[in-house]
Amino acid sequence: MSDPSVCPENEPFSRIKGLRNMAPIARLDAVAQAAGLDGPTVDALAGSGALPLEIADGMIENVIGRFELPLGVATNFQVNGQDYLVPMAVEEPSVVAAASYMAKLARQGGGFSASCTLPIMRAQVQVIGLSDPFGARARLLAAETRLIAKANSKDTVLIGLGGGCQGIEVEVFQTSPIGPMVVLHLLVDVRDAMGANTVNSMAEMLAPDVEEITGGTVRLRILSNLADRRVVTASVRLPADVLTTNTLSGEEVAQGIVEACALALIDPYRAATHNKGIMNGIDPVVLATGNDWRAIEAGAHAYAARSGRYSSLTTWEIDGDGALVGVLEMPMALGIVGGATRTHPAAQAALKLMKIGSAQELAQVTACVGLAQNLAALRALSTEGIQRGHMALHARNIAITAGATGADVDRVAKAIVSAGDVSVEAAKQALEIPD
Ligand SMILES: CC(C)(COP(=O)([O-])OP(=O)([O-])OC[C@H]1O[C@@H](n2cnc3c(N)ncnc32)[C@H](O)[C@@H]1OP(=O)([O-])[O-])[C@@H](O)C(=O)NCCC(=O)NCCSC(=O)C[C@@](C)(O)CC(=O)[O-]
Ligand SMILES: NC(=O)C1=CN([C@@H]2O[C@H](COP(=O)(O)OP(=O)(O)OC[C@H]3O[C@@H](n4cnc5c(N)ncnc54)[C@H](OP(=O)(O)O)[C@@H]3O)[C@@H](O)[C@H]2O)C=CC1
């Protein structure tokens, strides 16, 4: 239950008044009250000591400590009619502010919409040493029922949940640096898991059968991070007047965003930066929820290049009513069980803060944050430029680098922003001038 004093009835759950101006402890308190979080969840979100050394030591090898990052909360998110407070673990200033701002604008057009496919992952089994690759393919396809049955014979939990191997695909490469090759793909519904371990186990288990069926030799047995059967689509529609600025009409801003996106659609140099901006929103949520961000990054960029030319993951258009419409489509192999999502207490707390019920719901919300982030960047780039908003927030980092502490951080940051010189040198000078 959310607390009505923090989140009044006429205010949406994800919109906490004055959050940006609070101190971190008061901010956590306000978020906890709005989301109705219990004590252990709040402690885990607070961070300090949230990952006990014994748990860290069990997660990776040669552990000597823990590495901390700021955890922020993006406000204002409404996805498929439901409100979300979104945890974001990130080192870059302006990312959380930008996401919150665009989510605030998006609300005026009804918020974000999102949908996704079933959580189907691919595992690849590479077969070499074949004189008849097409014959091997035919034999594998004929043995589909046997292969699926064997793949599903071990993981009773997954099968009980309605998941498991659903089908196969077989690809023939007639030429490669080592001759012809056949690759068997297992298509596995991994339910609420990211699924890498799940599908890798299946692929390894099937290797002897694949060798027997094809007469070849199995080499690699591993998932593909190009999770093109586990795709999420996020969209947003902003009436033009929502985009109006002090100097530009909403129509002009919308047109600028469409033009900015056009370059990313045709030019890989721009697309790389454009997609980095999308990942500015996605990675922090992936990280905060204990998911594998390398897997998400690999899937995103491979999907962006699927036509043979690397391109934008989003499209921005103006519809018949003059509203700006943005769509993001990309693979999103996120889990809410398995990996670190269950072992890291802060990841568990992050999922509770979002009130996430399934991996598919997490994928949809995360994609909307990516779309919001892309909108923020394109809006800034096509109007005033990125530096004003970004550097104003980056100034606090610069102040800390220059040696400012406590109240001096904000004082020095304000001074260098108003002087228009966000540099360490300027910050050092401002630090020396007493209040
Ligand atoms: C930074 C803003 C949001 C400022 O924008 P602004 O107009 O100065 O903001 P504002 O003070 O009018 O506040 C508007 C709302 O923004 C949020 N907000 C604003 N400030 C804060 C704050 N301190 N703490 C928390 N929330 C904040 C907050 O939701 C607030 O609503 P309110 O709460 O007042 O009702 C805007 O200039 C912006 O969106 N800029 C883009 C920033 C961006 O894209 N950053 C990513 C880093 S750059 C990069 O790596 C990617 C890139 C750009 O290369 C990608 C690409 O090329 O495509
Ligand atoms: N290329 C890559 O991306 C690779 C990534 N990885 C890593 O693999 C890890 C993710 O693998 P993943 O398979 O998700 O993790 P886990 O193996 O930890 O968890 C998946 C298991 O959880 C159990 N489970 C319980 N409840 C559910 C549910 N609701 N839905 C689905 N499964 C459920 C299932 O069976 P049961 O209880 O029977 O175990 C399932 O097999 C990450 O740490 C990732 O970094 C590893 C190799 C390669």
GROMACS .gro file of N, CA and C in nm, residues 184-325:
model
  426
  184LEU      N    1   2.241  -2.685  -3.544
  184LEU     CA    2   2.107  -2.714  -3.490
  184LEU      C    3   2.072  -2.606  -3.388
  185HIS      N    4   1.952  -2.549  -3.400
  185HIS     CA    5   1.905  -2.452  -3.301
  185HIS      C    6   1.793  -2.517  -3.219
  186LEU      N    7   1.806  -2.509  -3.088
  186LEU     CA    8   1.697  -2.552  -3.000
  186LEU      C    9   1.621  -2.426  -2.960
  187LEU      N   10   1.491  -2.426  -2.974
  187LEU     CA   11   1.410  -2.310  -2.935
  187LEU      C   12   1.341  -2.345  -2.804
  188VAL      N   13   1.381  -2.273  -2.699
  188VAL     CA   14   1.340  -2.313  -2.564
  188VAL      C   15   1.266  -2.199  -2.494
  189ASP      N   16   1.146  -2.228  -2.446
  189ASP     CA   17   1.072  -2.132  -2.364
  189ASP      C   18   1.128  -2.141  -2.222
  190VAL      N   19   1.197  -2.033  -2.179
  190VAL     CA   20   1.267  -2.037  -2.049
  190VAL      C   21   1.187  -1.969  -1.939
  191ARG      N   22   1.061  -1.935  -1.968
  191ARG     CA   23   0.972  -1.875  -1.867
  191ARG      C   24   1.033  -1.751  -1.802
  192ASP      N   25   1.057  -1.754  -1.670
  192ASP     CA   26   1.104  -1.634  -1.600
  192ASP      C   27   1.254  -1.627  -1.583
  193ALA      N   28   1.326  -1.719  -1.647
  193ALA     CA   29   1.473  -1.716  -1.637
  193ALA      C   30   1.532  -1.638  -1.754
  194MET      N   31   1.656  -1.590  -1.737
  194MET     CA   32   1.730  -1.539  -1.853
  194MET      C   33   1.753  -1.655  -1.948
  195GLY      N   34   1.787  -1.770  -1.890
  195GLY     CA   35   1.781  -1.894  -1.966
  195GLY      C   36   1.911  -1.951  -2.018
  196ALA      N   37   2.022  -1.880  -1.998
  196ALA     CA   38   2.149  -1.927  -2.057
  196ALA      C   39   2.187  -2.065  -2.003
  197ASN      N   40   2.188  -2.078  -1.872
  197ASN     CA   41   2.227  -2.208  -1.815
  197ASN      C   42   2.129  -2.317  -1.855
  198THR      N   43   2.002  -2.280  -1.856
  198THR     CA   44   1.896  -2.375  -1.891
  198THR      C   45   1.918  -2.432  -2.031
  199VAL      N   46   1.937  -2.343  -2.129
  199VAL     CA   47   1.948  -2.392  -2.267
  199VAL      C   48   2.086  -2.454  -2.293
  200ASN      N   49   2.189  -2.405  -2.225
  200ASN     CA   50   2.321  -2.465  -2.242
  200ASN      C   51   2.320  -2.611  -2.196
  201SER      N   52   2.251  -2.636  -2.084
  201SER     CA   53   2.242  -2.774  -2.033
  201SER      C   54   2.174  -2.864  -2.136
  202MET      N   55   2.066  -2.812  -2.193
  202MET     CA   56   1.993  -2.892  -2.293
  202MET      C   57   2.083  -2.922  -2.413
  203ALA      N   58   2.153  -2.819  -2.461
  203ALA     CA   59   2.238  -2.836  -2.580
  203ALA      C   60   2.348  -2.938  -2.553
  204GLU      N   61   2.405  -2.933  -2.436
  204GLU     CA   62   2.513  -3.029  -2.404
  204GLU      C   63   2.457  -3.170  -2.394
  205MET      N   64   2.336  -3.182  -2.337
  205MET     CA   65   2.276  -3.313  -2.320
  205MET      C   66   2.245  -3.379  -2.456
  206LEU      N   67   2.209  -3.296  -2.555
  206LEU     CA   68   2.168  -3.351  -2.684
  206LEU      C   69   2.285  -3.386  -2.777
  207ALA      N   70   2.405  -3.342  -2.740
  207ALA     CA   71   2.519  -3.358  -2.831
  207ALA      C   72   2.538  -3.502  -2.879
  208PRO      N   73   2.537  -3.605  -2.792
  208PRO     CA   74   2.557  -3.741  -2.842
  208PRO      C   75   2.450  -3.784  -2.942
  209ASP      N   76   2.323  -3.743  -2.916
  209ASP     CA   77   2.216  -3.777  -3.011
  209ASP      C   78   2.240  -3.710  -3.145
  210VAL      N   79   2.284  -3.585  -3.141
  210VAL     CA   80   2.307  -3.510  -3.265
  210VAL      C   81   2.419  -3.576  -3.345
  211GLU      N   82   2.521  -3.622  -3.278
  211GLU     CA   83   2.632  -3.690  -3.348
  211GLU      C   84   2.582  -3.820  -3.411
  212GLU      N   85   2.499  -3.892  -3.334
  212GLU     CA   86   2.447  -4.020  -3.385
  212GLU      C   87   2.357  -3.996  -3.508
  213ILE      N   88   2.274  -3.894  -3.500
  213ILE     CA   89   2.179  -3.868  -3.609
  213ILE      C   90   2.250  -3.818  -3.735
  214THR      N   91   2.349  -3.728  -3.714
  214THR     CA   92   2.413  -3.666  -3.832
  214THR      C   93   2.534  -3.743  -3.883
  215GLY      N   94   2.600  -3.818  -3.796
  215GLY     CA   95   2.726  -3.882  -3.834
  215GLY      C   96   2.842  -3.784  -3.829
  216GLY      N   97   2.819  -3.662  -3.781
  216GLY     CA   98   2.926  -3.562  -3.772
  216GLY      C   99   2.980  -3.551  -3.629
  217THR      N  100   3.060  -3.448  -3.608
  217THR     CA  101   3.119  -3.423  -3.476
  217THR      C  102   3.064  -3.293  -3.421
  218VAL      N  103   3.014  -3.299  -3.296
  218VAL     CA  104   2.961  -3.177  -3.234
  218VAL      C  105   3.074  -3.100  -3.168
  219ARG      N  106   3.078  -2.970  -3.194
  219ARG     CA  107   3.175  -2.882  -3.127
  219ARG      C  108   3.099  -2.792  -3.027
  220LEU      N  109   3.061  -2.672  -3.067
  220LEU     CA  110   3.000  -2.578  -2.971
  220LEU      C  111   2.858  -2.620  -2.934
  221ARG      N  112   2.824  -2.597  -2.807
  221ARG     CA  113   2.687  -2.619  -2.758
  221ARG      C  114   2.659  -2.504  -2.662
  222ILE      N  115   2.599  -2.400  -2.714
  222ILE     CA  116   2.584  -2.276  -2.634
  222ILE      C  117   2.468  -2.192  -2.687
  223LEU      N  118   2.409  -2.113  -2.596
  223LEU     CA  119   2.299  -2.026  -2.640
  223LEU      C  120   2.347  -1.921  -2.739
  224SER      N  121   2.252  -1.862  -2.811
  224SER     CA  122   2.282  -1.743  -2.892
  224SER      C  123   2.230  -1.621  -2.819
  225ASN      N  124   2.315  -1.519  -2.808
  225ASN     CA  125   2.268  -1.394  -2.748
  225ASN      C  126   2.185  -1.310  -2.845
  226LEU      N  127   2.182  -1.351  -2.971
  226LEU     CA  128   2.090  -1.285  -3.065
  226LEU      C  129   1.952  -1.348  -3.042
  227ALA      N  130   1.887  -1.303  -2.934
  227ALA     CA  131   1.762  -1.364  -2.890
  227ALA      C  132   1.646  -1.310  -2.973
  228ASP      N  133   1.646  -1.341  -3.102
  228ASP     CA  134   1.547  -1.281  -3.192
  228ASP      C  135   1.409  -1.346  -3.184
  229ARG      N  136   1.395  -1.449  -3.098
  229ARG     CA  137   1.261  -1.504  -3.071
  229ARG      C  138   1.209  -1.456  -2.936
  230ARG      N  139   1.287  -1.365  -2.871
  230ARG     CA  140   1.247  -1.311  -2.741
  230ARG      C  141   1.255  -1.158  -2.750
  231VAL      N  142   1.161  -1.106  -2.826
  231VAL     CA  143   1.168  -0.965  -2.865
  231VAL      C  144   1.061  -0.884  -2.792
  232VAL      N  145   1.100  -0.765  -2.749
  232VAL     CA  146   1.005  -0.676  -2.683
  232VAL      C  147   0.983  -0.554  -2.773
  233THR      N  148   0.861  -0.501  -2.770
  233THR     CA  149   0.829  -0.380  -2.846
  233THR      C  150   0.769  -0.278  -2.750
  234ALA      N  151   0.831  -0.160  -2.747
  234ALA     CA  152   0.778  -0.051  -2.664
  234ALA      C  153   0.739   0.062  -2.756
  235SER      N  154   0.629   0.129  -2.724
  235SER     CA  155   0.590   0.243  -2.808
  235SER      C  156   0.533   0.356  -2.723
  236VAL      N  157   0.539   0.474  -2.778
  236VAL     CA  158   0.487   0.592  -2.709
  236VAL      C  159   0.432   0.688  -2.813
  237ARG      N  160   0.326   0.759  -2.775
  237ARG     CA  161   0.266   0.859  -2.867
  237ARG      C  162   0.252   0.989  -2.790
  238LEU      N  163   0.320   1.093  -2.840
  238LEU     CA  164   0.314   1.222  -2.771
  238LEU      C  165   0.246   1.325  -2.860
  239PRO      N  166   0.129   1.376  -2.818
  239PRO     CA  167   0.067   1.485  -2.894
  239PRO      C  168   0.167   1.600  -2.905
  240ALA      N  169   0.169   1.670  -3.017
  240ALA     CA  170   0.274   1.769  -3.043
  240ALA      C  171   0.285   1.873  -2.932
  241ASP      N  172   0.170   1.918  -2.878
  241ASP     CA  173   0.179   2.027  -2.778
  241ASP      C  174   0.257   1.988  -2.653
  242VAL      N  175   0.267   1.859  -2.625
  242VAL     CA  176   0.343   1.811  -2.509
  242VAL      C  177   0.492   1.844  -2.524
  243LEU      N  178   0.535   1.860  -2.650
  243LEU     CA  179   0.678   1.878  -2.678
  243LEU      C  180   0.721   2.024  -2.688
  244THR      N  181   0.624   2.114  -2.674
  244THR     CA  182   0.654   2.257  -2.689
  244THR      C  183   0.762   2.303  -2.590
  245THR      N  184   0.859   2.383  -2.639
  245THR     CA  185   0.961   2.440  -2.549
  245THR      C  186   0.945   2.593  -2.547
  246ASN      N  187   1.035   2.660  -2.475
  246ASN     CA  188   1.029   2.807  -2.468
  246ASN      C  189   1.044   2.872  -2.604
  247THR      N  190   1.120   2.806  -2.691
  247THR     CA  191   1.152   2.871  -2.819
  247THR      C  192   1.095   2.800  -2.942
  248LEU      N  193   1.046   2.675  -2.923
  248LEU     CA  194   1.001   2.599  -3.040
  248LEU      C  195   0.861   2.544  -3.018
  249SER      N  196   0.786   2.534  -3.128
  249SER     CA  197   0.653   2.471  -3.118
  249SER      C  198   0.670   2.320  -3.105
  250GLY      N  199   0.568   2.255  -3.056
  250GLY     CA  200   0.572   2.109  -3.044
  250GLY      C  201   0.594   2.042  -3.179
  251GLU      N  202   0.533   2.100  -3.284
  251GLU     CA  203   0.549   2.044  -3.419
  251GLU      C  204   0.695   2.050  -3.462
  252GLU      N  205   0.761   2.162  -3.429
  252GLU     CA  206   0.902   2.177  -3.468
  252GLU      C  207   0.990   2.076  -3.393
  253VAL      N  208   0.959   2.058  -3.265
  253VAL     CA  209   1.040   1.962  -3.186
  253VAL      C  210   1.018   1.821  -3.241
  254ALA      N  211   0.893   1.786  -3.267
  254ALA     CA  212   0.862   1.652  -3.319
  254ALA      C  213   0.935   1.629  -3.451
  255GLN      N  214   0.930   1.729  -3.538
  255GLN     CA  215   0.997   1.717  -3.668
  255GLN      C  216   1.148   1.700  -3.649
  256GLY      N  217   1.205   1.773  -3.555
  256GLY     CA  218   1.349   1.763  -3.527
  256GLY      C  219   1.386   1.623  -3.480
  257ILE      N  220   1.300   1.563  -3.399
  257ILE     CA  221   1.327   1.428  -3.348
  257ILE      C  222   1.323   1.326  -3.463
  258VAL      N  223   1.224   1.342  -3.551
  258VAL     CA  224   1.214   1.252  -3.667
  258VAL      C  225   1.338   1.265  -3.754
  259GLU      N  226   1.382   1.389  -3.775
  259GLU     CA  227   1.501   1.412  -3.859
  259GLU      C  228   1.627   1.354  -3.793
  260ALA      N  229   1.635   1.368  -3.662
  260ALA     CA  230   1.753   1.315  -3.591
  260ALA      C  231   1.757   1.163  -3.603
  261CYS      N  232   1.640   1.101  -3.592
  261CYS     CA  233   1.635   0.954  -3.602
  261CYS      C  234   1.669   0.907  -3.743
  262ALA      N  235   1.633   0.989  -3.842
  262ALA     CA  236   1.658   0.949  -3.981
  262ALA      C  237   1.806   0.920  -4.005
  263LEU      N  238   1.893   1.000  -3.944
  263LEU     CA  239   2.037   0.978  -3.963
  263LEU      C  240   2.077   0.843  -3.901
  264ALA      N  241   2.022   0.812  -3.785
  264ALA     CA  242   2.056   0.683  -3.720
  264ALA      C  243   2.005   0.564  -3.801
  265LEU      N  244   1.898   0.586  -3.877
  265LEU     CA  245   1.843   0.476  -3.957
  265LEU      C  246   1.932   0.443  -4.078
  266ILE      N  247   2.007   0.545  -4.126
  266ILE     CA  248   2.085   0.521  -4.249
  266ILE      C  249   2.236   0.515  -4.226
  267ASP      N  250   2.284   0.562  -4.110
  267ASP     CA  251   2.429   0.579  -4.092
  267ASP      C  252   2.477   0.504  -3.967
  268PRO      N  253   2.560   0.400  -3.983
  268PRO     CA  254   2.606   0.323  -3.866
  268PRO      C  255   2.683   0.407  -3.764
  269TYR      N  256   2.755   0.512  -3.811
  269TYR     CA  257   2.829   0.595  -3.714
  269TYR      C  258   2.733   0.663  -3.618
  270ARG      N  259   2.624   0.714  -3.670
  270ARG     CA  260   2.524   0.778  -3.584
  270ARG      C  261   2.443   0.671  -3.507
  271ALA      N  262   2.413   0.559  -3.576
  271ALA     CA  263   2.330   0.455  -3.511
  271ALA      C  264   2.397   0.403  -3.384
  272ALA      N  265   2.531   0.392  -3.386
  272ALA     CA  266   2.601   0.341  -3.267
  272ALA      C  267   2.577   0.433  -3.148
  273THR      N  268   2.582   0.563  -3.169
  273THR     CA  269   2.562   0.659  -3.059
  273THR      C  270   2.414   0.664  -3.018
  274HIS      N  271   2.329   0.662  -3.118
  274HIS     CA  272   2.184   0.662  -3.096
  274HIS      C  273   2.145   0.541  -3.008
  275ASN      N  274   2.198   0.423  -3.046
  275ASN     CA  275   2.164   0.303  -2.969
  275ASN      C  276   2.231   0.304  -2.832
  276LYS      N  277   2.348   0.367  -2.822
  276LYS     CA  278   2.411   0.382  -2.690
  276LYS      C  279   2.316   0.462  -2.600
  277GLY      N  280   2.252   0.563  -2.657
  277GLY     CA  281   2.157   0.643  -2.580
  277GLY      C  282   2.039   0.558  -2.532
  278ILE      N  283   1.994   0.464  -2.614
  278ILE     CA  284   1.885   0.373  -2.573
  278ILE      C  285   1.935   0.286  -2.458
  279MET      N  286   2.058   0.236  -2.472
  279MET     CA  287   2.114   0.147  -2.368
  279MET      C  288   2.142   0.224  -2.239
  280ASN      N  289   2.155   0.358  -2.248
  280ASN     CA  290   2.167   0.440  -2.126
  280ASN      C  291   2.048   0.415  -2.034
  281GLY      N  292   1.933   0.388  -2.094
  281GLY     CA  293   1.814   0.362  -2.012
  281GLY      C  294   1.803   0.216  -1.974
  282ILE      N  295   1.842   0.128  -2.065
  282ILE     CA  296   1.820  -0.015  -2.043
  282ILE      C  297   1.923  -0.076  -1.946
  283ASP      N  298   2.051  -0.049  -1.970
  283ASP     CA  299   2.155  -0.111  -1.887
  283ASP      C  300   2.136  -0.086  -1.737
  284PRO      N  301   2.104   0.036  -1.695
  284PRO     CA  302   2.091   0.058  -1.550
  284PRO      C  303   1.980  -0.026  -1.485
  285VAL      N  304   1.873  -0.054  -1.559
  285VAL     CA  305   1.766  -0.138  -1.504
  285VAL      C  306   1.813  -0.283  -1.501
  286VAL      N  307   1.883  -0.322  -1.608
  286VAL     CA  308   1.936  -0.459  -1.617
  286VAL      C  309   2.032  -0.483  -1.500
  287LEU      N  310   2.118  -0.385  -1.476
  287LEU     CA  311   2.216  -0.396  -1.368
  287LEU      C  312   2.148  -0.398  -1.231
  288ALA      N  313   2.054  -0.307  -1.210
  288ALA     CA  314   1.987  -0.296  -1.080
  288ALA      C  315   1.910  -0.424  -1.046
  289THR      N  316   1.864  -0.496  -1.148
  289THR     CA  317   1.786  -0.617  -1.121
  289THR      C  318   1.873  -0.743  -1.126
  290GLY      N  319   2.004  -0.725  -1.129
  290GLY     CA  320   2.096  -0.840  -1.120
  290GLY      C  321   2.105  -0.920  -1.248
  291ASN      N  322   2.063  -0.859  -1.361
  291ASN     CA  323   2.066  -0.933  -1.487
  291ASN      C  324   2.199  -0.915  -1.560
  292ASP      N  325   2.216  -0.994  -1.666
  292ASP     CA  326   2.342  -1.000  -1.742
  292ASP      C  327   2.339  -0.892  -1.850
  293TRP      N  328   2.407  -0.779  -1.820
  293TRP     CA  329   2.400  -0.667  -1.914
  293TRP      C  330   2.482  -0.692  -2.040
  294ARG      N  331   2.584  -0.778  -2.033
  294ARG     CA  332   2.660  -0.808  -2.156
  294ARG      C  333   2.568  -0.882  -2.254
  295ALA      N  334   2.485  -0.969  -2.201
  295ALA     CA  335   2.392  -1.044  -2.287
  295ALA      C  336   2.293  -0.949  -2.355
  296ILE      N  337   2.243  -0.852  -2.279
  296ILE     CA  338   2.146  -0.757  -2.335
  296ILE      C  339   2.213  -0.668  -2.440
  297GLU      N  340   2.336  -0.622  -2.409
  297GLU     CA  341   2.411  -0.539  -2.504
  297GLU      C  342   2.437  -0.618  -2.634
  298ALA      N  343   2.485  -0.743  -2.618
  298ALA     CA  344   2.517  -0.823  -2.736
  298ALA      C  345   2.393  -0.844  -2.822
  299GLY      N  346   2.281  -0.876  -2.757
  299GLY     CA  347   2.156  -0.900  -2.830
  299GLY      C  348   2.109  -0.775  -2.901
  300ALA      N  349   2.120  -0.660  -2.833
  300ALA     CA  350   2.071  -0.534  -2.890
  300ALA      C  351   2.149  -0.500  -3.017
  301HIS      N  352   2.281  -0.506  -3.009
  301HIS     CA  353   2.361  -0.461  -3.124
  301HIS      C  354   2.356  -0.562  -3.240
  302ALA      N  355   2.348  -0.692  -3.206
  302ALA     CA  356   2.334  -0.791  -3.313
  302ALA      C  357   2.200  -0.772  -3.385
  303TYR      N  358   2.095  -0.741  -3.306
  303TYR     CA  359   1.962  -0.719  -3.366
  303TYR      C  360   1.963  -0.593  -3.453
  304ALA      N  361   2.038  -0.492  -3.407
  304ALA     CA  362   2.045  -0.367  -3.483
  304ALA      C  363   2.116  -0.388  -3.617
  305ALA      N  364   2.192  -0.496  -3.628
  305ALA     CA  365   2.268  -0.523  -3.752
  305ALA      C  366   2.207  -0.638  -3.832
  306ARG      N  367   2.086  -0.679  -3.794
  306ARG     CA  368   2.032  -0.804  -3.853
  306ARG      C  369   2.007  -0.794  -4.003
  307SER      N  370   1.988  -0.672  -4.055
  307SER     CA  371   1.963  -0.660  -4.199
  307SER      C  372   2.094  -0.665  -4.277
  308GLY      N  373   2.207  -0.668  -4.206
  308GLY     CA  374   2.336  -0.664  -4.274
  308GLY      C  375   2.400  -0.527  -4.262
  309ARG      N  376   2.320  -0.427  -4.224
  309ARG     CA  377   2.374  -0.293  -4.202
  309ARG      C  378   2.327  -0.245  -4.066
  310TYR      N  379   2.421  -0.207  -3.980
  310TYR     CA  380   2.388  -0.164  -3.843
  310TYR      C  381   2.300  -0.038  -3.849
  311SER      N  382   2.190  -0.039  -3.772
  311SER     CA  383   2.094   0.071  -3.781
  311SER      C  384   2.031   0.099  -3.645
  312SER      N  385   1.941   0.194  -3.644
  312SER     CA  386   1.872   0.235  -3.521
  312SER      C  387   1.778   0.126  -3.469
  313LEU      N  388   1.771   0.113  -3.338
  313LEU     CA  389   1.674   0.020  -3.278
  313LEU      C  390   1.537   0.085  -3.264
  314THR      N  391   1.531   0.217  -3.280
  314THR     CA  392   1.402   0.286  -3.268
  314THR      C  393   1.363   0.350  -3.400
  315THR      N  394   1.234   0.378  -3.412
  315THR     CA  395   1.184   0.462  -3.522
  315THR      C  396   1.102   0.574  -3.459
  316TRP      N  397   1.104   0.692  -3.519
  316TRP     CA  398   1.022   0.805  -3.474
  316TRP      C  399   0.950   0.862  -3.596
  317GLU      N  400   0.818   0.874  -3.585
  317GLU     CA  401   0.736   0.921  -3.697
  317GLU      C  402   0.632   1.020  -3.645
  318ILE      N  403   0.570   1.091  -3.737
  318ILE     CA  404   0.459   1.180  -3.698
  318ILE      C  405   0.332   1.121  -3.759
  319ASP      N  406   0.232   1.096  -3.673
  319ASP     CA  407   0.112   1.029  -3.724
  319ASP      C  408   0.014   1.129  -3.788
  320GLY      N  409  -0.097   1.079  -3.834
  320GLY     CA  410  -0.194   1.162  -3.908
  320GLY      C  411  -0.249   1.278  -3.825
  321ASP      N  412  -0.244   1.266  -3.692
  321ASP     CA  413  -0.293   1.374  -3.605
  321ASP      C  414  -0.181   1.466  -3.561
  322GLY      N  415  -0.062   1.449  -3.619
  322GLY     CA  416   0.050   1.537  -3.583
  322GLY      C  417   0.121   1.495  -3.456
  323ALA      N  418   0.086   1.379  -3.400
  323ALA     CA  419   0.153   1.333  -3.277
  323ALA      C  420   0.283   1.260  -3.312
  324LEU      N  421   0.379   1.269  -3.221
  324LEU     CA  422   0.507   1.199  -3.240
  324LEU      C  423   0.492   1.056  -3.188
  325VAL      N  424   0.530   0.960  -3.272
  325VAL     CA  425   0.516   0.819  -3.233
  325VAL      C  426   0.654   0.752  -3.237
   0.00000   0.00000   0.00000
